Coordinates of C-alpha atoms in Angstrom, one line a residue:
Chain A
M1208 CA 0.1 0.4 0.0
T1209 CA 1.3 3.5 -1.4
P1210 CA 1.3 5.9 1.9
V1211 CA -1.2 8.9 1.4
V1212 CA 1.2 11.0 3.8
E1213 CA 4.9 10.4 3.5
I1214 CA 6.8 12.7 6.2
R1215 CA 10.6 12.3 6.5
G1216 CA 12.8 14.6 9.1
L1217 CA 10.7 17.3 9.2
V1218 CA 11.9 20.0 11.1
K1219 CA 10.0 23.1 11.9
R1220 CA 11.6 26.0 13.8
F1221 CA 9.5 29.3 14.7
G1222 CA 12.8 32.2 15.4
F1223 CA 14.8 30.0 17.7
T1224 CA 12.1 27.6 19.0
T1225 CA 12.1 24.1 17.6
V1226 CA 8.5 23.2 17.5
L1227 CA 8.9 19.8 15.1
D1228 CA 12.1 18.1 15.7
G1229 CA 12.3 15.5 13.1
I1230 CA 9.3 13.8 12.4
D1231 CA 8.9 10.7 10.4
L1232 CA 5.1 9.3 9.8
D1233 CA 3.4 7.5 7.0
V1234 CA -0.3 7.4 6.6
T1235 CA -1.7 4.9 4.5
D1236 CA -5.0 4.9 2.6
H1237 CA -8.1 4.5 4.8
E1238 CA -5.6 5.0 8.0
V1239 CA -6.7 6.9 11.2
V1240 CA -4.1 8.4 12.5
C1241 CA -4.3 10.2 16.1
L1242 CA -2.0 12.9 17.4
I1243 CA -2.0 12.9 21.1
G1244 CA -0.2 14.8 23.4
A1245 CA 0.0 17.8 25.7
S1246 CA -0.5 21.5 24.4
G1247 CA 2.8 22.8 22.7
S1248 CA 4.0 19.4 21.7
G1249 CA 3.7 20.5 17.9
K1250 CA 0.4 18.6 16.7
S1251 CA -1.0 21.8 15.3
T1252 CA 2.2 22.8 13.7
L1253 CA 2.6 19.2 12.6
L1254 CA -0.9 19.1 10.5
R1255 CA -0.6 22.8 9.4
C1256 CA 2.9 21.5 7.9
V1257 CA 0.9 18.6 6.3
N1258 CA -1.2 20.8 4.0
G1259 CA 1.5 23.6 3.5
L1260 CA -0.1 26.3 5.8
E1261 CA 3.3 26.7 7.4
P1262 CA 6.1 26.8 5.3
L1263 CA 8.7 23.7 6.4
S1264 CA 12.4 24.5 7.7
S1265 CA 13.6 20.9 6.5
G1266 CA 12.4 17.7 5.8
T1267 CA 9.9 16.7 3.2
V1268 CA 6.2 16.1 3.2
T1269 CA 4.6 14.1 0.6
V1270 CA 1.1 13.9 0.3
A1271 CA -0.6 12.1 -2.5
G1272 CA 2.0 11.9 -4.3
R1273 CA 2.7 15.6 -4.3
T1274 CA 5.6 17.2 -2.4
V1275 CA 4.9 20.0 -0.2
I1276 CA 6.7 23.0 -1.6
Q1277 CA 6.8 26.8 -1.1
D1278 CA 5.1 27.4 -4.6
D1279 CA 1.6 28.9 -4.1
I1280 CA 0.3 27.1 -7.5
K1281 CA 1.4 23.5 -6.1
L1282 CA 0.3 24.7 -2.5
N1283 CA -3.0 25.3 -4.0
R1284 CA -3.4 22.0 -6.1
L1285 CA -2.1 20.1 -3.3
R1286 CA -4.4 21.6 -0.8
R1287 CA -7.7 20.8 -2.9
D1288 CA -7.0 17.2 -1.8
V1289 CA -6.6 18.2 2.0
G1290 CA -9.3 19.3 4.0
I1291 CA -8.6 20.7 7.0
V1292 CA -11.0 21.6 10.3
F1293 CA -9.8 23.8 12.6
Q1294 CA -10.4 24.3 16.7
S1295 CA -11.9 27.7 16.3
Y1296 CA -14.5 26.8 13.0
N1297 CA -13.2 29.2 11.0
L1298 CA -17.0 29.4 8.8
F1299 CA -16.9 32.5 6.8
P1300 CA -19.1 34.8 8.8
H1301 CA -20.9 37.0 6.0
M1302 CA -21.8 34.0 4.0
T1303 CA -25.1 31.5 4.4
V1304 CA -24.2 27.7 5.3
M1305 CA -24.7 27.2 1.7
H1306 CA -22.5 29.5 0.9
N1307 CA -19.5 28.5 3.0
V1308 CA -20.1 25.0 1.8
T1309 CA -20.1 25.6 -2.2
L1310 CA -17.7 28.7 -2.3
A1311 CA -14.5 26.7 -2.8
P1312 CA -16.4 23.9 -5.2
R1313 CA -17.5 26.8 -7.4
K1314 CA -14.0 29.0 -7.4
V1315 CA -11.6 26.3 -7.1
L1316 CA -13.2 23.3 -9.0
H1317 CA -15.5 25.8 -11.0
L1318 CA -18.7 23.9 -10.7
S1319 CA -21.6 25.8 -11.4
T1320 CA -23.6 27.1 -8.3
E1321 CA -26.3 24.5 -9.0
E1322 CA -23.7 21.9 -9.5
A1323 CA -22.4 22.5 -6.0
E1324 CA -25.5 23.0 -4.2
Q1325 CA -26.3 19.7 -5.6
R1326 CA -22.9 18.3 -3.8
A1327 CA -23.5 20.3 -0.7
R1328 CA -27.6 19.1 -0.1
P1329 CA -27.0 15.8 0.6
L1330 CA -24.0 16.9 3.0
L1331 CA -26.0 18.8 4.9
E1332 CA -28.8 17.0 5.1
R1333 CA -26.8 14.0 6.6
I1334 CA -25.6 16.3 9.2
G1335 CA -29.2 17.2 10.1
L1336 CA -28.6 20.7 8.9
A1337 CA -30.3 21.0 5.8
D1338 CA -33.2 23.8 6.8
K1339 CA -30.7 25.9 7.9
A1340 CA -29.1 26.4 4.5
S1341 CA -29.6 29.8 4.3
A1342 CA -28.7 30.8 8.0
Y1343 CA -25.7 32.5 9.0
P1344 CA -23.0 30.9 11.3
D1345 CA -23.5 33.2 14.2
S1346 CA -26.7 31.9 14.3
L1347 CA -25.8 28.1 14.9
S1348 CA -24.4 26.6 17.8
G1349 CA -21.0 25.6 18.1
G1350 CA -21.5 22.1 17.3
Q1351 CA -23.2 22.8 14.5
Q1352 CA -20.8 25.5 13.3
Q1353 CA -18.1 22.9 13.4
R1354 CA -20.0 20.1 11.8
V1355 CA -20.6 22.6 8.8
A1356 CA -16.9 23.5 8.8
I1357 CA -16.2 19.4 8.5
V1358 CA -19.2 19.3 5.5
R1359 CA -17.2 22.3 4.0
A1360 CA -13.8 20.3 3.7
L1361 CA -16.0 17.2 2.5
A1362 CA -17.6 19.3 -0.2
M1363 CA -14.0 19.6 -2.2
Q1364 CA -14.0 15.3 -2.1
P1365 CA -10.6 15.1 -0.5
K1366 CA -8.4 12.4 -0.2
L1367 CA -7.1 12.6 3.4
M1368 CA -8.6 15.1 6.2
L1369 CA -6.9 17.1 9.1
F1370 CA -8.7 17.7 12.2
D1371 CA -7.2 20.3 14.8
E1372 CA -8.4 19.7 18.0
I1373 CA -12.0 20.4 16.5
T1374 CA -14.0 19.6 19.9
S1375 CA -11.4 21.7 22.0
A1376 CA -13.2 24.7 21.8
L1377 CA -16.7 23.0 22.2
D1378 CA -19.1 23.2 25.0
P1379 CA -18.9 19.5 26.7
E1380 CA -22.6 18.7 25.3
L1381 CA -22.0 19.3 21.5
V1382 CA -18.5 17.4 21.7
N1383 CA -20.4 14.0 21.2
E1384 CA -22.3 15.0 18.0
V1385 CA -18.9 15.8 16.0
L1386 CA -16.9 13.3 17.2
L1387 CA -20.1 10.8 16.4
M1388 CA -19.4 12.6 12.8
M1389 CA -15.8 11.9 12.7
K1390 CA -16.4 8.1 13.3
D1391 CA -18.6 7.6 10.6
L1392 CA -16.2 9.2 8.4
A1393 CA -13.6 6.9 9.2
Q1394 CA -15.7 4.0 8.7
E1395 CA -16.4 5.0 5.4
G1396 CA -12.7 4.6 5.1
M1397 CA -11.5 8.4 4.5
T1398 CA -8.2 8.7 5.9
M1399 CA -7.5 11.2 8.6
I1400 CA -5.0 12.8 11.0
V1401 CA -6.5 13.8 14.0
A1402 CA -4.8 16.1 16.6
T1403 CA -7.1 15.4 19.8
H1404 CA -7.6 15.7 23.3
E1405 CA -10.3 13.1 23.2
M1406 CA -8.9 9.9 24.1
A1407 CA -11.6 7.8 23.8
F1408 CA -11.9 8.8 20.7
A1409 CA -8.4 7.9 19.8
R1410 CA -8.9 4.6 21.3
D1411 CA -12.1 3.7 19.4
V1412 CA -11.4 5.2 16.1
A1413 CA -7.8 5.2 15.5
N1414 CA -5.5 2.5 13.4
K1415 CA -2.4 4.2 14.8
V1416 CA -1.7 6.8 17.8
C1417 CA 1.3 8.9 18.2
F1418 CA 2.5 10.4 21.0
L1419 CA 3.9 13.8 20.2
H1420 CA 6.6 15.0 23.1
Q1421 CA 8.4 18.4 22.2
G1422 CA 8.7 18.6 18.7
K1423 CA 9.2 14.4 18.4
I1424 CA 7.0 11.5 17.9
L1425 CA 8.2 9.9 21.2
E1426 CA 5.9 6.6 20.9
E1427 CA 3.7 5.4 17.8
G1428 CA 1.5 2.5 17.8
P1429 CA -2.1 0.7 17.5
P1430 CA -4.3 2.3 20.4
Q1431 CA -4.6 -0.7 22.1
Q1432 CA -0.8 -1.1 23.0
I1433 CA -0.5 2.5 23.5
F1434 CA -3.4 2.8 26.1
T1435 CA -2.6 0.0 28.1
S1436 CA 1.0 -0.9 27.7
P1437 CA 2.7 2.2 26.7
K1438 CA 6.7 1.6 26.2
E1439 CA 7.9 5.3 26.7
E1440 CA 8.0 6.5 30.3
R1441 CA 6.5 9.9 29.3
T1442 CA 3.7 8.5 27.6
A1443 CA 2.5 6.6 30.5
E1444 CA 2.8 9.8 32.8
F1445 CA 0.5 11.7 30.0
L1446 CA -1.7 9.1 29.7
K1447 CA -1.8 8.8 33.7
R1448 CA -2.4 13.0 33.9
T1449 CA -5.5 12.8 31.3
L1450 CA -7.1 9.8 33.3
E1451 CA -7.1 11.7 36.4
S1452 CA -8.6 14.8 34.5
G1453 CA -11.2 12.7 33.6
R1454 CA -10.7 12.7 30.0
L1455 CA -9.9 8.7 29.2
Chain B
M1464 CA -28.8 37.9 64.2
A1465 CA -25.8 40.5 65.5
N1466 CA -25.7 42.3 61.7
G1467 CA -28.6 40.6 60.3
I1468 CA -31.2 42.5 58.3
G1469 CA -33.8 41.9 61.1
D1470 CA -32.0 43.6 63.4
T1471 CA -33.8 45.3 65.5
A1472 CA -31.2 47.1 68.4
P1473 CA -30.1 50.3 67.1
S1474 CA -26.8 50.3 65.7
P1475 CA -24.8 53.7 66.8
D1476 CA -24.9 54.8 63.0
R1477 CA -28.7 54.8 63.4
T1478 CA -29.3 57.1 66.2
A1479 CA -27.4 60.1 64.9
R1480 CA -28.6 61.9 61.5
D1481 CA -26.0 61.6 58.7
R1482 CA -24.8 65.2 58.5
G1483 CA -23.4 64.2 54.8
A1484 CA -27.2 64.6 53.6
M1485 CA -28.0 67.7 55.3
T1486 CA -24.7 69.5 54.3
A1487 CA -25.7 68.4 50.5
M1488 CA -29.1 69.6 51.1
V1489 CA -27.5 72.9 52.0
V1490 CA -25.3 73.3 49.4
S1491 CA -27.6 72.5 46.5
G1492 CA -29.8 74.8 47.8
A1493 CA -27.7 77.7 48.2
S1494 CA -26.6 77.0 44.3
V1495 CA -30.2 77.5 43.5
A1496 CA -30.5 80.5 45.4
L1497 CA -27.6 81.7 44.1
A1498 CA -29.2 81.4 40.7
L1499 CA -32.1 82.9 41.4
A1500 CA -30.4 85.8 43.1
G1501 CA -28.2 86.1 39.9
G1502 CA -31.4 86.3 37.7
L1503 CA -32.8 88.8 40.3
V1504 CA -29.8 91.0 39.7
A1505 CA -29.4 90.7 36.4
A1506 CA -33.0 91.6 35.8
L1507 CA -32.6 94.5 37.8
R1508 CA -29.0 95.8 37.0
A1509 CA -27.9 94.3 33.9
S1510 CA -27.6 96.6 30.8
D1511 CA -25.3 95.8 27.5
T1512 CA -22.8 97.0 29.0
N1513 CA -22.9 95.7 32.5
N1514 CA -22.3 91.7 32.3
T1515 CA -20.5 91.2 35.7
F1516 CA -24.0 89.2 36.9
L1517 CA -22.7 86.4 34.6
L1518 CA -19.9 86.1 37.5
V1519 CA -22.7 85.0 39.9
F1520 CA -23.7 82.1 37.5
V1521 CA -20.0 81.1 37.1
L1522 CA -20.3 80.5 40.8
A1523 CA -23.8 78.8 41.0
F1524 CA -23.0 76.4 38.3
P1525 CA -20.0 74.5 40.0
L1526 CA -21.9 74.5 43.6
G1527 CA -24.6 72.9 41.7
V1528 CA -22.4 70.5 39.9
F1529 CA -20.1 69.9 43.5
A1530 CA -24.0 69.6 45.5
L1531 CA -24.6 66.8 43.1
W1532 CA -21.5 65.0 43.8
F1533 CA -21.3 65.4 47.2
G1534 CA -25.0 64.2 47.4
R1535 CA -24.3 61.2 46.1
R1536 CA -21.4 60.5 47.8
A1537 CA -23.7 60.9 51.0
E1538 CA -26.2 58.7 49.8
T1539 CA -23.8 56.3 48.9
H1540 CA -22.3 56.1 52.3
I1541 CA -26.0 56.1 53.9
V1542 CA -27.1 53.3 51.9
D1543 CA -23.6 51.4 52.5
R1544 CA -24.6 51.5 56.3
D1545 CA -27.9 50.9 56.0
G1546 CA -28.3 54.0 57.6
P1547 CA -31.7 55.6 58.2
D1548 CA -34.2 56.0 55.4
E1549 CA -35.1 59.7 55.9
D1550 CA -31.1 60.3 55.4
E1551 CA -31.2 58.5 52.6
Q1552 CA -34.0 60.7 51.1
L1553 CA -33.1 63.6 52.0
A1554 CA -29.7 63.2 50.0
R1555 CA -31.7 62.0 47.0
L1556 CA -33.5 65.1 47.5
A1557 CA -30.5 67.2 47.8
R1558 CA -29.4 65.5 44.3
R1559 CA -32.4 66.9 42.7
V1560 CA -31.8 70.3 43.8
A1561 CA -28.8 70.5 43.1
V1562 CA -30.0 69.3 39.4
A1563 CA -32.1 72.1 39.5
G1564 CA -29.8 74.4 40.4
I1565 CA -27.1 73.3 37.7
V1566 CA -29.9 73.7 35.0
L1567 CA -31.5 77.1 36.5
S1568 CA -27.9 78.3 36.5
V1569 CA -27.2 77.4 32.9
L1570 CA -30.7 78.6 31.5
L1571 CA -30.1 81.7 33.1
A1572 CA -26.9 82.5 32.3
C1573 CA -27.6 81.8 28.2
G1574 CA -31.0 83.4 28.5
L1575 CA -29.4 86.5 29.9
G1576 CA -26.4 86.6 28.2
V1577 CA -28.3 86.6 25.1
W1578 CA -30.5 89.5 26.4
A1579 CA -27.3 91.8 27.7
A1580 CA -25.6 91.1 24.1
W1581 CA -29.1 91.8 22.2
T1582 CA -27.4 94.5 20.0
G1583 CA -24.6 92.8 19.1
L1584 CA -26.7 89.4 18.2
E1585 CA -29.0 91.6 16.0
D1586 CA -25.4 92.6 14.2
V1587 CA -24.6 89.1 13.7
Q1588 CA -28.1 88.1 12.6
E1589 CA -27.9 91.1 10.1
I1590 CA -24.7 89.7 8.5
F1591 CA -24.9 86.0 8.9
F1592 CA -28.6 85.4 8.9
S1593 CA -30.4 88.0 6.6
L1594 CA -33.7 86.2 5.5
P1595 CA -33.6 88.5 2.5
D1596 CA -30.0 88.0 1.5
L1597 CA -30.4 84.2 2.0
G1598 CA -33.6 84.2 -0.3
D1599 CA -31.4 86.3 -2.8
S1600 CA -28.6 84.1 -2.5
A1601 CA -30.5 80.9 -2.6
G1602 CA -30.5 80.1 -6.7
L1603 CA -26.9 81.4 -6.8
V1604 CA -25.6 79.0 -3.9
T1605 CA -27.6 75.8 -4.7
D1606 CA -26.6 76.6 -8.1
G1607 CA -23.0 76.5 -7.1
F1608 CA -23.8 73.9 -4.3
L1609 CA -25.1 71.5 -7.2
L1610 CA -21.4 71.4 -8.5
N1611 CA -20.0 70.4 -5.4
V1612 CA -22.3 67.8 -4.8
K1613 CA -21.5 66.5 -8.5
I1614 CA -17.8 66.6 -7.9
F1615 CA -17.9 64.9 -4.7
V1616 CA -20.3 62.3 -6.0
V1617 CA -17.5 61.5 -9.0
A1618 CA -14.7 61.7 -6.4
E1619 CA -16.2 59.1 -3.9
V1620 CA -17.0 56.6 -6.3
L1621 CA -13.3 56.9 -7.7
V1622 CA -12.0 57.2 -4.1
L1623 CA -14.1 53.9 -3.3
V1624 CA -12.0 52.1 -5.9
W1625 CA -8.7 53.6 -5.8
G1626 CA -8.3 53.2 -2.3
L1627 CA -9.0 49.6 -2.3
V1628 CA -6.6 49.3 -5.2
V1629 CA -3.8 50.8 -3.1
A1630 CA -4.8 49.2 -0.1
V1631 CA -4.6 45.8 -1.8
T1632 CA -1.2 46.7 -3.4
R1633 CA 0.1 47.3 -0.1
E1634 CA -0.8 44.1 0.8
L1635 CA 0.3 41.9 -2.3
P1636 CA 2.7 38.9 -1.3
G1637 CA 5.8 37.9 -2.7
R1638 CA 9.4 39.7 -4.0
A1639 CA 8.1 40.3 -7.2
A1640 CA 5.4 42.9 -6.0
A1641 CA 8.0 44.8 -3.7
P1642 CA 8.3 47.8 -6.1
L1643 CA 5.0 47.9 -6.8
R1644 CA 4.0 47.9 -2.2
W1645 CA 6.6 50.8 -2.3
L1646 CA 4.8 52.9 -4.4
A1647 CA 1.8 52.1 -2.4
V1648 CA 3.5 53.4 0.6
A1649 CA 5.1 56.4 -0.8
Y1650 CA 1.5 57.7 -2.4
V1651 CA 0.2 57.3 0.8
D1652 CA 3.0 59.1 2.8
I1653 CA 3.2 62.0 0.5
F1654 CA -0.7 62.3 -0.2
R1655 CA -1.5 61.8 3.2
G1656 CA 1.0 64.4 4.4
L1657 CA 0.4 67.3 2.0
P1658 CA -2.1 69.5 2.7
A1659 CA -5.1 69.3 0.8
I1660 CA -5.0 73.0 -0.6
I1661 CA -1.3 72.0 -1.8
T1662 CA -2.2 69.2 -3.8
I1663 CA -5.3 71.2 -5.4
Y1664 CA -2.7 73.9 -6.7
L1665 CA -0.4 71.4 -7.6
V1666 CA -2.5 69.2 -9.8
V1667 CA -4.8 72.0 -11.1
F1668 CA -2.1 74.2 -12.0
G1669 CA 1.0 71.9 -12.2
L1670 CA -0.2 68.7 -14.3
P1671 CA -1.2 70.7 -17.6
L1672 CA 2.1 72.2 -17.5
S1673 CA 3.8 69.2 -17.8
R1674 CA 2.1 68.4 -21.1
L1675 CA 1.8 64.6 -20.2
P1676 CA -0.4 63.2 -22.7
I1677 CA -2.9 61.7 -20.0
V1678 CA -3.5 65.0 -18.9
P1679 CA -7.4 66.3 -20.6
G1680 CA -6.8 69.2 -22.9
T1681 CA -8.4 72.4 -22.5
D1682 CA -11.3 71.6 -24.2
A1683 CA -11.6 68.2 -23.1
S1684 CA -15.1 67.3 -21.2
F1685 CA -16.4 64.6 -19.3
L1686 CA -19.3 63.7 -17.5
G1687 CA -20.1 67.6 -18.4
F1688 CA -17.1 68.6 -16.3
D1689 CA -14.1 71.0 -17.8
Q1690 CA -10.8 70.4 -17.6
V1691 CA -10.3 72.4 -14.7
E1692 CA -12.7 70.5 -12.9
M1693 CA -11.5 67.4 -14.1
L1694 CA -8.0 68.4 -12.4
G1695 CA -10.1 69.4 -9.1
V1696 CA -11.8 65.9 -8.6
L1697 CA -8.5 64.5 -9.7
A1698 CA -6.9 66.3 -6.8
L1699 CA -9.4 65.1 -4.2
V1700 CA -9.0 61.7 -5.1
L1701 CA -5.4 61.7 -4.5
V1702 CA -5.6 63.5 -1.6
Y1703 CA -9.0 61.2 -0.1
G1704 CA -7.4 57.8 -1.7
A1705 CA -4.4 58.0 0.7
Y1706 CA -6.8 58.2 3.3
V1707 CA -9.2 55.4 2.3
A1708 CA -6.5 53.5 1.6
E1709 CA -5.5 53.1 5.3
V1710 CA -8.9 52.7 6.2
Y1711 CA -9.1 49.7 3.8
R1712 CA -6.0 48.5 4.9
A1713 CA -6.6 48.5 8.7
G1714 CA -10.2 46.5 7.6
I1715 CA -8.2 44.0 5.4
E1716 CA -5.5 43.2 8.5
S1717 CA -8.6 43.2 11.0
V1718 CA -10.1 40.3 9.8
H1719 CA -8.2 37.4 11.7
W1720 CA -5.5 35.2 9.8
S1721 CA -7.5 32.1 10.6
Q1722 CA -10.2 33.0 8.2
R1723 CA -7.6 33.4 5.5
A1724 CA -6.3 30.0 6.4
A1725 CA -9.7 28.3 6.3
A1726 CA -9.8 29.5 2.5
Q1727 CA -6.3 28.4 1.4
G1728 CA -6.9 25.1 3.2
L1729 CA -9.9 24.6 1.2
G1730 CA -7.6 25.3 -1.7
L1731 CA -8.6 28.9 -2.7
S1732 CA -5.6 31.0 -3.9
R1733 CA -4.3 34.0 -2.0
G1734 CA -6.1 36.0 -4.4
Q1735 CA -9.6 34.1 -3.7
A1736 CA -9.0 34.6 -0.4
M1737 CA -8.8 38.1 -0.4
R1738 CA -11.3 38.4 -3.0
Y1739 CA -14.2 36.2 -1.3
V1740 CA -13.1 35.9 2.2
V1741 CA -11.4 39.0 3.4
V1742 CA -12.0 42.0 1.7
P1743 CA -15.9 41.6 1.8
Q1744 CA -15.5 41.1 5.5
A1745 CA -13.3 44.2 5.8
L1746 CA -15.6 46.3 3.9
R1747 CA -18.3 45.7 6.4
R1748 CA -16.2 46.7 9.2
V1749 CA -14.7 50.1 7.1
V1750 CA -17.7 51.5 6.3
P1751 CA -18.3 54.0 9.7
P1752 CA -14.9 55.3 9.3
L1753 CA -15.2 55.2 5.9
M1754 CA -18.4 58.0 6.1
N1755 CA -15.8 60.2 8.4
D1756 CA -13.8 60.3 5.4
F1757 CA -16.5 61.2 2.5
I1758 CA -17.8 63.7 4.7
G1759 CA -14.5 65.6 4.6
L1760 CA -14.3 64.9 1.2
Q1761 CA -17.7 66.4 0.5
K1762 CA -16.3 69.8 2.6
D1763 CA -13.0 69.7 0.6
T1764 CA -14.7 70.5 -2.2
A1765 CA -15.2 73.9 -1.3
L1766 CA -11.3 74.4 -1.5
L1767 CA -11.9 73.8 -5.1
N1768 CA -12.7 77.5 -5.4
I1769 CA -9.2 78.7 -4.8
A1770 CA -8.3 76.8 -8.2
G1771 CA -10.9 78.8 -10.0
I1772 CA -13.7 76.7 -9.9
F1773 CA -17.2 78.3 -9.6
E1774 CA -18.5 75.9 -7.0
G1775 CA -20.7 76.9 -3.9
F1776 CA -18.2 78.8 -2.0
A1777 CA -16.9 80.9 -4.5
A1778 CA -20.7 81.8 -5.6
A1779 CA -21.5 82.6 -2.0
S1780 CA -18.7 84.7 -1.7
N1781 CA -19.0 86.3 -4.9
Y1782 CA -22.5 87.7 -3.6
A1783 CA -21.3 88.6 -0.1
N1784 CA -18.7 90.8 -1.9
N1785 CA -20.9 92.3 -4.0
N1786 CA -23.4 92.6 -1.3
F1787 CA -21.4 93.1 2.0
N1788 CA -23.9 90.7 3.8
L1789 CA -22.5 87.2 4.6
S1790 CA -25.6 85.4 4.8
S1791 CA -25.0 83.5 1.3
V1792 CA -22.0 81.6 3.1
T1793 CA -24.5 80.6 6.0
G1794 CA -26.6 79.2 3.3
L1795 CA -24.1 77.0 1.9
G1796 CA -23.2 75.8 5.2
I1797 CA -26.3 75.0 5.7
C1798 CA -26.6 72.8 2.4
F1799 CA -23.3 71.2 3.7
V1800 CA -24.8 69.9 7.0
V1801 CA -28.3 69.4 5.3
I1802 CA -26.8 66.7 2.9
T1803 CA -24.6 64.8 5.4
I1804 CA -27.0 64.0 8.1
P1805 CA -29.3 61.8 5.7
M1806 CA -25.8 60.1 4.4
T1807 CA -24.9 59.2 8.0
R1808 CA -28.2 57.7 9.0
F1809 CA -28.6 56.1 6.1
T1810 CA -25.1 54.2 6.2
D1811 CA -26.0 53.7 10.2
Y1812 CA -29.0 52.0 8.9
L1813 CA -27.4 49.9 6.6
V1814 CA -24.8 49.1 9.2
R1815 CA -27.6 47.7 11.4
R1816 CA -29.2 45.8 9.0
D1817 CA -26.3 43.9 8.2
Q1818 CA -25.5 42.8 11.6
R1819 CA -28.9 41.9 12.2
R1820 CA -28.6 40.2 9.0
L1821 CA -25.7 38.3 10.4
R1822 CA -26.8 37.6 13.5
G1823 CA -29.2 35.0 12.6
G1824 CA -31.7 36.5 11.1
G1825 CA -31.3 34.3 7.9
V1826 CA -33.0 31.3 9.3
G1827 CA -36.2 32.3 8.6
A1828 CA -35.4 33.2 5.0
A1829 CA -33.7 29.4 5.0
V1830 CA -37.1 27.8 5.8
T1831 CA -38.9 29.2 2.9
D1832 CA -35.4 28.5 1.0
V1833 CA -35.8 25.1 1.7
V1834 CA -39.6 24.5 1.2
G1835 CA -38.7 26.4 -2.2
A1836 CA -36.4 24.1 -3.0
S1837 CA -38.0 21.0 -2.2
G1838 CA -41.6 22.6 -3.9
G1839 CA -39.2 22.9 -7.2
R1840 CA -38.0 19.3 -7.2
A1841 CA -41.4 17.8 -6.7

């Protein structure tokens, strides 16, 4: 199986701080990889490097056969195949839900408005928000906004989805609706890289869990192994602290 | 039950009446008395050569303000200690009296001031507010003012576009665009710093001398503007384009970077992200400050009279010089004020409507939209 994502020796520095310190990671087709680790361990930066939102300091990242380089035209092309969803939803507040979902298919894939809406409507129906198509994001709950953000990315029919702690800004009772949606996606065979603090989700859904610590992947493996018998002391420590805070 | 609400044993504070409330009452009473006394003295003694009575009001006013402040302090003090109700009411009454003192002193001072200065004001009225002269000059002035309106409408449209071009140029990425960025920065620096009147001189008198092929000829005409008027519009566009470019830029930079990241994450290019995501949001935010610049632009059209354009101010001062009466200028001033007010209210309305829409007013529309869509499919 050829990997969808191939990361080799990825280093990312902001000034004198090294945020990612030599990351090697393969993600194969239909695989769900969860990145866990404390805040500041580099999870978000790693995701942002995969779709070229952050320029790499050194190393190589290949996504679906395309190398991530700092070239606007190549990056635009690459990002068509890579959907990303952020912690803060980042819906466009001046556009209706439908307009949010259809903007990229229309402008990037040059679909007509009807074609784009035909593509968007079943997606919105699936998340039960078809009746909100003409509503503006501000009138939706956080969970609804985040689900629209996922649908907005899916409307581009990406080969890979990146999720950047997408439930962290949600009220606890809204987290589940978003996690369920991601679970569905995973079962349908979407290739996903998920940075998350939701350990239960990682345990249930991931094929592979990577524990990041100070910009390095300290340990990776199937969730059963990571969560029950971690090899690294730091992994165990992190999981213990997470457990104590009632997150597992 | 030592300090509870139902405590019946009189605390030490409850026995003594509060002195603050009394003092406040006395001071506020004094301010009213002083204002009235001043009014009385003035009525008996004042003439247009003797305005000394105003001094009384100068004293009564701050005394009233002091009484207000002191009364409020006393009331707070009493309420904080759960003091006696009578004191609380007294302090509140003192505040009301103080307000009466303040209002009284201001009204009396204004009224008596006008009365004492009456002959002087009559002269002012004669020169600036003479109804016959206002009427006589009205046709001339409004004719001239129509040119101001024409100039600022055309200039505003051009400024809207030009300012955005400059702002976006300044935000262009990449090394290749560096010279363009420098040009945009230099333009803004120069034309924001130059007084408008100097820019007008330079453009209207200087540009034709340059014999640059883009400068309109003396017989050129566009939208009914002659050469000088076109150059006048250009001068104003250059001045206000620089201001407006900065307003736009502030708007563009106020859009959170995550919006750009989300747009680019979907595969939109930088240009598309700017056009569909950043600029539309920036425009909504800059409407109020943009209004400011537009009103400034409207007023500055009057400067064009120095370039020999016979707009409203030239017409008004022409009338003033011939008739030794400045009412024509007042009339023009009224024109300028009258035209800005509805514009301001209109933009306020637009901004409010837009905000209401974005804050969830669209849900109702969504229902009809879906019903309409399913109806279409059925």
